[in-house]
Coordinates of C-alpha atoms in Angstrom, one line a residue:
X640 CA -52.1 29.5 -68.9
X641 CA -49.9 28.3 -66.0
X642 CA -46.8 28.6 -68.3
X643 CA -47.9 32.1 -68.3
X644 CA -49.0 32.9 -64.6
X645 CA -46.0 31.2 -63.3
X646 CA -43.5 33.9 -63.3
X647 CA -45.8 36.4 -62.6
X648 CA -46.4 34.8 -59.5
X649 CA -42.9 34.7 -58.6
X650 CA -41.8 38.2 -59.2
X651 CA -45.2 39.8 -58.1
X652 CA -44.7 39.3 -54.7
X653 CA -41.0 40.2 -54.4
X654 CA -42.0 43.7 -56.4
X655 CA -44.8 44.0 -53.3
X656 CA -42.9 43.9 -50.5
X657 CA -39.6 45.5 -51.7
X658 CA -41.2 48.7 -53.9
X659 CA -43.9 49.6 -51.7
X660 CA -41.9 49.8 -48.3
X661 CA -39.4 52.6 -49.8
X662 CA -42.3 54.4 -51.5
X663 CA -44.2 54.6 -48.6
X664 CA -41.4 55.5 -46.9
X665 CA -40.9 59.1 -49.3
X666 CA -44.3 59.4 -49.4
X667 CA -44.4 59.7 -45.9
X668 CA -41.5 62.5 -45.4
X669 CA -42.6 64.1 -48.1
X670 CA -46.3 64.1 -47.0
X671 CA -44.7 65.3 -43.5
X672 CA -42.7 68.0 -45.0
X673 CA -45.9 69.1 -47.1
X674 CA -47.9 69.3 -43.7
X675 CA -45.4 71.2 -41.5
X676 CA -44.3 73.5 -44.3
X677 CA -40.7 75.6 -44.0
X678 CA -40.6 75.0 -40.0
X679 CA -40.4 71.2 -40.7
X680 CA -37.9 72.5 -43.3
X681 CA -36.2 74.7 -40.6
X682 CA -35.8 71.9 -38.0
X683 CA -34.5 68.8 -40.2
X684 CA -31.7 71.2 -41.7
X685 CA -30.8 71.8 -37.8
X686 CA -30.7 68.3 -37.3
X687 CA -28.6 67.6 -40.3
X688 CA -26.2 69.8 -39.3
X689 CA -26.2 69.0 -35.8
X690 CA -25.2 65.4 -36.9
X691 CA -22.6 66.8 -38.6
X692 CA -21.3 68.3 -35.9
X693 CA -21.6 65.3 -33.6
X694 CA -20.0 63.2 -35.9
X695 CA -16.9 66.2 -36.5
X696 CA -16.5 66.4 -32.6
X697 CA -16.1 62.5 -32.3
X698 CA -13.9 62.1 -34.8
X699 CA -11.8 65.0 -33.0
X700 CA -11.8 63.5 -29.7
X701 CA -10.8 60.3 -31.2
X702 CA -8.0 62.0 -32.9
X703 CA -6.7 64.0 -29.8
X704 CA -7.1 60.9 -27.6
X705 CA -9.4 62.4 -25.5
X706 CA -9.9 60.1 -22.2
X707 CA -6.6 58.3 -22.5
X708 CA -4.9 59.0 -19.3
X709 CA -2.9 56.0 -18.5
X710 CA 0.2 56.8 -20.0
X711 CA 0.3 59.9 -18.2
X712 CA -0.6 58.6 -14.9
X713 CA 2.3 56.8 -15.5
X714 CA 4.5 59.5 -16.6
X715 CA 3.4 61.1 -13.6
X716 CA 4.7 58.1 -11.4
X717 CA 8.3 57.7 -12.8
X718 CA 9.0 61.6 -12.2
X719 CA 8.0 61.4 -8.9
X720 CA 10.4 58.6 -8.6
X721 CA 12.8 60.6 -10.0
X722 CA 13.0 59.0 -13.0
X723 CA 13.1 62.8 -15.1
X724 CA 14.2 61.0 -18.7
X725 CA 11.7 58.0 -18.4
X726 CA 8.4 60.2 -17.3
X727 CA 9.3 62.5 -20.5
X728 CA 9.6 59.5 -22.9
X729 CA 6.8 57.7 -21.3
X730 CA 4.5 61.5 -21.7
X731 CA 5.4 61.6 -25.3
X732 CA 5.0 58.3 -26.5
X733 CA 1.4 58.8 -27.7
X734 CA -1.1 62.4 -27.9
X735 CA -4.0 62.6 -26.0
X736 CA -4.3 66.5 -24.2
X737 CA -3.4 64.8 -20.5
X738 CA 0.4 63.8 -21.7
X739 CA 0.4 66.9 -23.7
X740 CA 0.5 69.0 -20.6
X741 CA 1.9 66.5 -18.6
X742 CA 4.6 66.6 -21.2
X743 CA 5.1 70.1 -21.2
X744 CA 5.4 70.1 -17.5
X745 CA 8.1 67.7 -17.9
X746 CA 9.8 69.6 -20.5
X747 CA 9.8 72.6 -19.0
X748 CA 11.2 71.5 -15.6
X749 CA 14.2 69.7 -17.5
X750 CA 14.6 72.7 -19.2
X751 CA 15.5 74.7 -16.5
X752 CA 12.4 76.5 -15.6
X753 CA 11.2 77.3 -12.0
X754 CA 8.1 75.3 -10.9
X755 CA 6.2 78.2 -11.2
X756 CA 6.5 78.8 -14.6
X757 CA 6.2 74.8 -15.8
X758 CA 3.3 75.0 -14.1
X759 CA 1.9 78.0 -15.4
X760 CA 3.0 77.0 -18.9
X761 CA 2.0 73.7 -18.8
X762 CA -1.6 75.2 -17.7
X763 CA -2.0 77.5 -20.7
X764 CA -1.5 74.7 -23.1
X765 CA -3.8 72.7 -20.9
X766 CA -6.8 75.7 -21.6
X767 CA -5.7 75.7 -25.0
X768 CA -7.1 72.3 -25.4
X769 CA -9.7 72.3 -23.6
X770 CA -10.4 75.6 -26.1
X771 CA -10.2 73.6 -28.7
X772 CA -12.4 70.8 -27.9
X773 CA -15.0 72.8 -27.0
X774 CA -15.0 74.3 -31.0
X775 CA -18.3 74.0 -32.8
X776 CA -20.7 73.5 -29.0
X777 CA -22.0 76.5 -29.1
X778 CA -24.0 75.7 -32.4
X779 CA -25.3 72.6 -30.6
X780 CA -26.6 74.8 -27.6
X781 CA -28.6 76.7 -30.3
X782 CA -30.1 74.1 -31.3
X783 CA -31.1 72.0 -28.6
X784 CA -32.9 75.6 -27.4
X785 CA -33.8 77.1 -30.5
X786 CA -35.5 73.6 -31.6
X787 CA -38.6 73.6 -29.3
X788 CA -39.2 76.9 -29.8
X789 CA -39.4 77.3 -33.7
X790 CA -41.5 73.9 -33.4
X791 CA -44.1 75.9 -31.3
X792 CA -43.6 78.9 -33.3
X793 CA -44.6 76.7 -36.2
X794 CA -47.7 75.4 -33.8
X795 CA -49.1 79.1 -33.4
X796 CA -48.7 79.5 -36.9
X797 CA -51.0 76.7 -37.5
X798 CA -53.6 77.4 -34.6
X799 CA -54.1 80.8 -36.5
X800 CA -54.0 79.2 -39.8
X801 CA -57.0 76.7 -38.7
X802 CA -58.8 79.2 -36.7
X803 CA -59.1 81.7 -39.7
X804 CA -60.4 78.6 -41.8
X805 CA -63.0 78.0 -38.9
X806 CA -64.1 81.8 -39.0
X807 CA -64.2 81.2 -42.7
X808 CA -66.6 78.5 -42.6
X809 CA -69.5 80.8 -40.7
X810 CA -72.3 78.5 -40.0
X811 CA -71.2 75.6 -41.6
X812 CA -68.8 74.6 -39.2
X813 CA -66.7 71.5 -39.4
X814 CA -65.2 70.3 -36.5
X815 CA -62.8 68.3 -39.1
X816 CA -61.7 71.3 -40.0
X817 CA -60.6 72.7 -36.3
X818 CA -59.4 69.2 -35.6
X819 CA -57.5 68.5 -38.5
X820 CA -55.5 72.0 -38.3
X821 CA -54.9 71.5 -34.6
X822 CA -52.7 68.6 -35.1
X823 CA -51.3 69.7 -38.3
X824 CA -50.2 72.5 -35.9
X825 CA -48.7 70.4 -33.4
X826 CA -46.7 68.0 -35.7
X827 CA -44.1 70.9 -35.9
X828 CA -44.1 70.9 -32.2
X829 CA -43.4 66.9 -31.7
X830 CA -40.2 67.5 -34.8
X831 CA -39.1 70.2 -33.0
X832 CA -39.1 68.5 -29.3
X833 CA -37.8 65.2 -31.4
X834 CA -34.8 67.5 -33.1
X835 CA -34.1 68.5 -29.3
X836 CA -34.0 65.7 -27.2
X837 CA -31.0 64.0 -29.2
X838 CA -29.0 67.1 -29.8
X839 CA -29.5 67.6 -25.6
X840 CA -28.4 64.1 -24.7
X841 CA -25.1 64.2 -26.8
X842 CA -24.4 68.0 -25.8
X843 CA -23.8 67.0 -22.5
X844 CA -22.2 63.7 -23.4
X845 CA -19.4 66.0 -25.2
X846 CA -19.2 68.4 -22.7
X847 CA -19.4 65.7 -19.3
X848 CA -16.0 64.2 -21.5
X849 CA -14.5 67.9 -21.9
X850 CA -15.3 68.0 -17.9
X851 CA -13.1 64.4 -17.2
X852 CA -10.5 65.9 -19.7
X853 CA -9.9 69.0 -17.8
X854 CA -10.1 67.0 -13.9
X855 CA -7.3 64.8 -15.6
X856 CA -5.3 68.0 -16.8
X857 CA -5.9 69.2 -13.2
X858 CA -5.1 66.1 -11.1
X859 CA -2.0 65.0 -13.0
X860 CA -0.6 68.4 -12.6
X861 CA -1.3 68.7 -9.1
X862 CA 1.1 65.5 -8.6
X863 CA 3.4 66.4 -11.0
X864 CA 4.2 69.9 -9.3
X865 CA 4.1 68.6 -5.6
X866 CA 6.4 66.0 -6.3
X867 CA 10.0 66.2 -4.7
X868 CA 11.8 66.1 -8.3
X869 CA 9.6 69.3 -9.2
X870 CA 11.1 71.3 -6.2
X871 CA 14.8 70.3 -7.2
X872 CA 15.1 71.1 -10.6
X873 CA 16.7 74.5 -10.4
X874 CA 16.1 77.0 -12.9
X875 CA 19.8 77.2 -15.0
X876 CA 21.1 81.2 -16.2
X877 CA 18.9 82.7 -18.8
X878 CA 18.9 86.1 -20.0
X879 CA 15.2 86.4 -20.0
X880 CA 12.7 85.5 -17.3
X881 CA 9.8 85.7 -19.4
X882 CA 8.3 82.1 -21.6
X883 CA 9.8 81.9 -24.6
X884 CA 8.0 83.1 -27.3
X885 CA 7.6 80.1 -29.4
X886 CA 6.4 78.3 -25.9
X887 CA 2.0 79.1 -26.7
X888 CA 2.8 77.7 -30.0
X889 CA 4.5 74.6 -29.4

């Protein structure tokens, strides 16, 4: 008998803690999806997706370099020293959108161009960028608004639903019944305000780094172009006075 109990003794208890936990755990989603019906649905596909997009936008600004400004500060310091060749290595030695422009300034200036147009150039690549990191926010602002909403849409939904299953009853009245649909009703509410909240908080996390991005773009330029090397690079001959064509591609 104990030759026989043994082993079930010791693999019974690792089978009821493991097992259990995970079914419980689908039980409970899927119990929570069976009471909030296609809203609940509605609302977890939103969040899926808005993790997708948070994930996508910090991958981005990793890859653009979004927030590195040293080297351009720097940049920014050896042209105003006059050092023209050593402020244009130094600005394209790595990417982030601060040397970009900073760089483009640069170039420009070196090139030959009046201050006017470097700067202007240099500021259309600068909104460019901060075009392009501000792809795929929109969809986020839906749903950090549109989220409450179709959670309380999905409340008054089940208000009606457990008010027309009160009149149903007549005289034999429940209050189980009026109680259990009210905060069936309201779970849709609480997943919609849950969706929100997150979605809200990294929204403006993206958007307060866009902000610092664009300051950057703003300052470095200011002292770039009211440097004394800016004023005394003199534009060479050209025939044309417009950009180049190629220069809002570049």
């Amino acid at each position: 008998m104990d030759e026989i109990i043994g082993p079930e003794a010791d693999s019974s208890p690792a089978e009821t803690i493991a097992s259990p936990g995970l079914d419980d755990t689908a039980l409970d989603l899927l119990a929570l999806l069976d009471l909030g019906g296609p809203v609940v649905l509605i609302l977890l596909a939103m969040s899926v997706f808005a993790l997708a997009i948070v994930l996508l936008k910090s991958w981005q600004f990793w890859r653009l370099g979004v927030g590195r400004t040293r080297t351009a500060e720097k940049a920014v310091t050896l042209f105003t020293a006059g050092k023209t060749e050593e402020a244009l290595a130094e600005a394209s030695r790595s990417r982030s959108p601060v040397q970009d422009v900073v760089a483009r300034g640069i170039k420009r200036l070196t090139d030959g161009h009046s201050p006017d147009l470097a700067r202007a150039d240099a500021m259309a690549l600068g909104a460019d960028l901060i075009e392009d990191m501000r792809t795929y926010l929109r969809p986020l602002e839906v749903i950090a608004a549109l989220s409450p909403l179709l959670g309380l849409f999905g409340t008054v939904l089940g208000m009606i639903d457990a008010f027309r299953a009160l009149e149903a009853a007549g005289n034999n009245v429940d209050p189980s019944i009026l109680s259990g649909g009210i905060w069936v009703a309201l779970l849709t509410t609480a997943v919609g305000i849950g969706v929100a909240m997150p979605v809200v908080a990294m929204l403006n996390w993206l958007e307060r780094r866009i902000e610092r991005a664009a300051h950057s773009m703003d300052s470095a330029l200011n002292r770039l172009f009211v440097s004394p090397t800016s004023s005394t690079q003199q534009p060479q001959a050209r025939n044309d006075t417009s950009f180049p064509a190629a220069a809002a591609g570049e």
